[in-house]
Backbone as a ProteinNet text record, in pm:
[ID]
protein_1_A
[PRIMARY]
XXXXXXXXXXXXXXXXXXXXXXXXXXXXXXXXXXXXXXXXXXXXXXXXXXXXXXXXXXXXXXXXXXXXXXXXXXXXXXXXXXXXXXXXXXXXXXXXXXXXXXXXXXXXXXXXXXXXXXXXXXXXXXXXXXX
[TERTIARY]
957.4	964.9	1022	1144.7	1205.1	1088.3	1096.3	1038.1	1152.1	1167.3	1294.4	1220.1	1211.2	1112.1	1175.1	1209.8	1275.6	1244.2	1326.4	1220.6	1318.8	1223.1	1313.2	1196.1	1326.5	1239.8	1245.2	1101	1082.4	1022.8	1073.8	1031.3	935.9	826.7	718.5	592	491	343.1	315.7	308.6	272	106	63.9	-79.4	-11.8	72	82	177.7	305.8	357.9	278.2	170.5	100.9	11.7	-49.7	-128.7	-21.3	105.9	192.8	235.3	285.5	291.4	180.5	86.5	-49.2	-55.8	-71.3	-114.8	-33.1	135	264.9	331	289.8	321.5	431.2	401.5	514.3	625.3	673.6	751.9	882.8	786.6	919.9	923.7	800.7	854.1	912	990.7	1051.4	1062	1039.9	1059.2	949.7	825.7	665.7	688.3	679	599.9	715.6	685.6	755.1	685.4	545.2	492.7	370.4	320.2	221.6	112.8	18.3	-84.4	-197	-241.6	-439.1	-504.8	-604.4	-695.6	-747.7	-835.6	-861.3	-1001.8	-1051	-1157.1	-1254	-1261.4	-1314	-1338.2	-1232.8	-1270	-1170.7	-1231.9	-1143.1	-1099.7	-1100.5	-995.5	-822.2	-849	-722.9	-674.9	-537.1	-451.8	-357.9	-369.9	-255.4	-125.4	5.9	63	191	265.3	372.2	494	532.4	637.2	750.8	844.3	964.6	901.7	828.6	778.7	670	652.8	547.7	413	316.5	203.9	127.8	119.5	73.2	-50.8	-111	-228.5	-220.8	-276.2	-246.5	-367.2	-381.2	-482.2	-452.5	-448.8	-432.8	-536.4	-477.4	-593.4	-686.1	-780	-917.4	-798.6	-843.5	-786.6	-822.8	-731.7	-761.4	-678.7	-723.6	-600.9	-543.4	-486.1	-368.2	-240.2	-264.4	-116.2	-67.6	-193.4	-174.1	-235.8	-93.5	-82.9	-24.1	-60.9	-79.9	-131	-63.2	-129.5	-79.5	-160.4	-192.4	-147.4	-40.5	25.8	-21	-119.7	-169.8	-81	20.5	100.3	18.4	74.1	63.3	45.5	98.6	39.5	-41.8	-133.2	-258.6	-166.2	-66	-33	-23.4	-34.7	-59.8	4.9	103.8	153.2	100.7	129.8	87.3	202.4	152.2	320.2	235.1	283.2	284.5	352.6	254.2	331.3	250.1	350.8	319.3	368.7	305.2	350	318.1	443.9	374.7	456.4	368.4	422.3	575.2	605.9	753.5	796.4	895.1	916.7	1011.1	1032.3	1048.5	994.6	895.7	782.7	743.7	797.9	701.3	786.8	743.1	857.9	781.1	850.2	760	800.9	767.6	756.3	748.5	822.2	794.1	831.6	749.8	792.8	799.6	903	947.9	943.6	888.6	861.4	971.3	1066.8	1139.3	1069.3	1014.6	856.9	947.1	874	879.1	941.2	1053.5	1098.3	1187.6	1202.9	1261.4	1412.2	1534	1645.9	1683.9	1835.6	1869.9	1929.3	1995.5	2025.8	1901.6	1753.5	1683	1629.2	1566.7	1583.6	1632.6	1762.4	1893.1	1826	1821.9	1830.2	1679.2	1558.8	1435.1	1463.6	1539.1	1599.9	1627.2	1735.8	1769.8	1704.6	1613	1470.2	1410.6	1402.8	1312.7	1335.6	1497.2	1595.1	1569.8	1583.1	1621.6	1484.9	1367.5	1248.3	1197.6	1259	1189.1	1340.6	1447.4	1522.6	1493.7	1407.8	1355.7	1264	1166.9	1036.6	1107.5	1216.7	1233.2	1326.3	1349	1415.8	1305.6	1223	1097.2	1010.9	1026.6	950.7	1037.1	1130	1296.9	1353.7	1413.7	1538	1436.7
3539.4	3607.2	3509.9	3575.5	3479.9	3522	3374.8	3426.2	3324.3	3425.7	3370.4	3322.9	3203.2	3143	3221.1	3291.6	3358	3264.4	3206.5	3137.6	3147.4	3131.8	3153.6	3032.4	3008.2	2874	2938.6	2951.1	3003.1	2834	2881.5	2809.8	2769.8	2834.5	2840.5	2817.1	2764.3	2687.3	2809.9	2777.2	2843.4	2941.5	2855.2	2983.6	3070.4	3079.3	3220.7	3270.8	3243.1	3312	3393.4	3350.4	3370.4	3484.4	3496.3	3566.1	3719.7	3700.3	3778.8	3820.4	3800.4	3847.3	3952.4	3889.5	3964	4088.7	4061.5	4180.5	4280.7	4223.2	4316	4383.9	4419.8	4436.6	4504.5	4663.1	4768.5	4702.4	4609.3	4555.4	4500.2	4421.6	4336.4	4343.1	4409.9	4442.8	4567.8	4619.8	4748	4782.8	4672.9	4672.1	4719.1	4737.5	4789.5	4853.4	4830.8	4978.1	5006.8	5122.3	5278.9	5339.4	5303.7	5342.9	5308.9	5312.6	5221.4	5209.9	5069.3	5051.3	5126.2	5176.6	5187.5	5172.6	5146.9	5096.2	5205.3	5198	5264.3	5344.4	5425.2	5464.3	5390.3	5400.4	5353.8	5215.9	5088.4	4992.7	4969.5	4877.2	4859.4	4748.5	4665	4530.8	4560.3	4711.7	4748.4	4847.4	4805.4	4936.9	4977.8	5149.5	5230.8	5200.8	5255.2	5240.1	5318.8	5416.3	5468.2	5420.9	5378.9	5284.8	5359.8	5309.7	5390.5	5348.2	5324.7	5361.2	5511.3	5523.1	5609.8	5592.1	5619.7	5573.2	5436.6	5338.1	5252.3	5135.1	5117.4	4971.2	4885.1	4822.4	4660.3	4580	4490.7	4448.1	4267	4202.3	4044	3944.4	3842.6	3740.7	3746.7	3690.5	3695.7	3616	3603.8	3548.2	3419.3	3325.1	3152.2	3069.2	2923.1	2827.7	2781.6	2799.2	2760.2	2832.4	2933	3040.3	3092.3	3126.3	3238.5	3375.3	3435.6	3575.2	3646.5	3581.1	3637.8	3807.9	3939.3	4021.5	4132.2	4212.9	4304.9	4446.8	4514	4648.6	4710.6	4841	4881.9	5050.9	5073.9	5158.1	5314.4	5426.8	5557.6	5577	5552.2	5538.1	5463.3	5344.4	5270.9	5132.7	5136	4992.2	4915.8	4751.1	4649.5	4526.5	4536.2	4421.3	4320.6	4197.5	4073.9	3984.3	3983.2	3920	3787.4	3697.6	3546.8	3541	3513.3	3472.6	3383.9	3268.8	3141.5	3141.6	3084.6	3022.6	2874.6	2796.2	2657.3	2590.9	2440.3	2397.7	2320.6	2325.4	2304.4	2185.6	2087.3	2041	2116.1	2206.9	2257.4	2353.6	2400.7	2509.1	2551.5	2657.7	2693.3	2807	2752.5	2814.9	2907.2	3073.7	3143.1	3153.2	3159.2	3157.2	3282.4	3347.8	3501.4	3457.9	3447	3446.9	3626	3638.1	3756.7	3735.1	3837.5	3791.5	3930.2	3903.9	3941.5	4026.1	4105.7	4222.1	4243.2	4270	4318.4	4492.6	4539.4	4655.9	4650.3	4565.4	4568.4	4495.8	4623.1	4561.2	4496	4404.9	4241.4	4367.3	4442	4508.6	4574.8	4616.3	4620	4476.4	4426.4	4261.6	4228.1	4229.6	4180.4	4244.2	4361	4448	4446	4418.1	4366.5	4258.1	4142.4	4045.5	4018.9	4126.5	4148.3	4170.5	4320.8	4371	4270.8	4160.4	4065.1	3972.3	3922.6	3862.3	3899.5	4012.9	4122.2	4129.7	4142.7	4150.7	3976.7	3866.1	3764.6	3766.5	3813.3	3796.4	3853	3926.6	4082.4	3944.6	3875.2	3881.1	3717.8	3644.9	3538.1	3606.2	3710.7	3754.9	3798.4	3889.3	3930.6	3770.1	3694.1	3546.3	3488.2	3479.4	3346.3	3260.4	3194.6	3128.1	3066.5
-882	-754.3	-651	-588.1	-472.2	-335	-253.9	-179.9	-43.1	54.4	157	296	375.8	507	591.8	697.4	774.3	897.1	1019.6	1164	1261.8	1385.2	1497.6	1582.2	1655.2	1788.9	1871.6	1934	2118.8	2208.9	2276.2	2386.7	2496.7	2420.2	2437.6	2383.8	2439.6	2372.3	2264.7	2127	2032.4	2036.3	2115.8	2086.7	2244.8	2334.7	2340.9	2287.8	2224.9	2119	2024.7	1954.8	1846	1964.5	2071.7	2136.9	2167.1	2181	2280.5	2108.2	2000.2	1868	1893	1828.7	1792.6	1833.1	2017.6	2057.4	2136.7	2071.7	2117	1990.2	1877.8	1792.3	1771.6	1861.8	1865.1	1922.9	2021.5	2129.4	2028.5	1948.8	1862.8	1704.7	1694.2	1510.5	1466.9	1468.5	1461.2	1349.3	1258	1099.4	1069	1117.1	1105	1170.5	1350	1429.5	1476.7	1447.7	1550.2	1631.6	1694	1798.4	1776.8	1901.4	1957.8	1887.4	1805.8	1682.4	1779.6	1680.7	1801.9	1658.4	1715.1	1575.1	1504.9	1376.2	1274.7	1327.1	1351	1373.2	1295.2	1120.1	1068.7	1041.5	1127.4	1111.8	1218	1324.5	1454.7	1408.5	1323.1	1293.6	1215.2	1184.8	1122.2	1222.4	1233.9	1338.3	1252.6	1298.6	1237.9	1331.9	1180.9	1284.6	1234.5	1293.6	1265.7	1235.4	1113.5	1055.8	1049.7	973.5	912.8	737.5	730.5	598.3	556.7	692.2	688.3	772.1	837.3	848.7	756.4	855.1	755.1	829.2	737.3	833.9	808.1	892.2	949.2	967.2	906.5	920.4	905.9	1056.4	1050.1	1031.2	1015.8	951.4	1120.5	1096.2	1214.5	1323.3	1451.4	1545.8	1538.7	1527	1526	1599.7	1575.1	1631.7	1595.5	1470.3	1388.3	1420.6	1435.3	1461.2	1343.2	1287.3	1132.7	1186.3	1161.7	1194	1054.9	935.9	822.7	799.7	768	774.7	620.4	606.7	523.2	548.6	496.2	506.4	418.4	448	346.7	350	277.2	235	222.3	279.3	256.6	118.9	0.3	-117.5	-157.5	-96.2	-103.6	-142.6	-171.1	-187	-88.1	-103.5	-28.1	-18.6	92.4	74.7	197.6	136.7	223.4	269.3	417.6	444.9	539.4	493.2	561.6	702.8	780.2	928.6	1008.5	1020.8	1118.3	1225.6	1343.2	1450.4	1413.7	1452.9	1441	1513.1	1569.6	1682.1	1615.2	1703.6	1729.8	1830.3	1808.4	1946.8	2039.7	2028.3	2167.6	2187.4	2146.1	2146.8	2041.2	1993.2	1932.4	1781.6	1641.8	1546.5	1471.8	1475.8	1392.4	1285	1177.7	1012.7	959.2	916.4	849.6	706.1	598.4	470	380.3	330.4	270.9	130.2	63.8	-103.6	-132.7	-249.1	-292.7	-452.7	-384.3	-479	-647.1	-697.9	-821.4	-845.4	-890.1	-866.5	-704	-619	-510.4	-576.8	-511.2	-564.2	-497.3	-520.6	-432.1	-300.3	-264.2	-157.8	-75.2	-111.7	-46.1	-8.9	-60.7	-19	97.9	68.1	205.1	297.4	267	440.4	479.7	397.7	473.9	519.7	470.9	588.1	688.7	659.7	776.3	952.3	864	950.9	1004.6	887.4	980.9	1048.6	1059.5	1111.6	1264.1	1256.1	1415.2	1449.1	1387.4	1452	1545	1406.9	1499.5	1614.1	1605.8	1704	1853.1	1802.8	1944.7	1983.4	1924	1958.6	1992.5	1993.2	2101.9	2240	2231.4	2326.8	2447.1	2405.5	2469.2	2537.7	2499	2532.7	2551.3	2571.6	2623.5	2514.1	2541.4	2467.4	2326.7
[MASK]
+++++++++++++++++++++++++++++++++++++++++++++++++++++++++++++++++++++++++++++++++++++++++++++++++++++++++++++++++++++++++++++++++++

């Protein structure tokens, strides 16, 4: 299994990158939300959230001070994927880390273009926070 580091440098102190991520989700991941997360009735640590995959939940690692925003997509068909995401300090602020696993049954052209997705998402989400 390939797995590809995806990163972008903001310019800014990493725990509010990692704070303004977290709790802007719809703003800059477009590759996940299509409209606004609200949480799960049944468990307020997971938010739904209207994808272009479909309805799907979300559920991130606990809130810490590392800047692991590691989280859990739990798929309209119950499947689950886990996607790696760092903030980490940076010298000039602050570098986020999206690792992309290249899944089992996923062809090399879907691949690319989740890349892509996530190319343009961390691109939204240094644009939304500055250079």
């Amino acid at each position: 299994m390939e797995s590809r580091h995806l990163a972008v440098v903001i310019r800014r102190d990493p725990a509010a990158v990692a704070g303004f991520a977290r709790a802007h989700l719809a703003e800059w991941a477009a590759g996940l939300a299509a409209g606004d997360p609200r949480p799960d009735p049944a468990d307020p640590a997971v938010l739904v959230v209207d994808s272009p995959m479909g309805e799907v939940r979300v559920r991130f690692a606990p809130p810490n001070d590392l800047g692991v925003l590691d989280h859990a997509v739990t798929l309209s068909d119950g499947g689950v994927v886990r996607n790696p995401l760092r903030v980490l300090p940076h010298p000039h602020g602050a570098e986020v880390v999206f690792t992309l696993r290249h899944l089992d049954g996923v062809t090399d052209e879907a691949f690319e273009a989740d890349a892509a997705a996530v190319r343009a998402d961390l691109d939204r989400l240094r644009a939304l926070l500055g250079p």
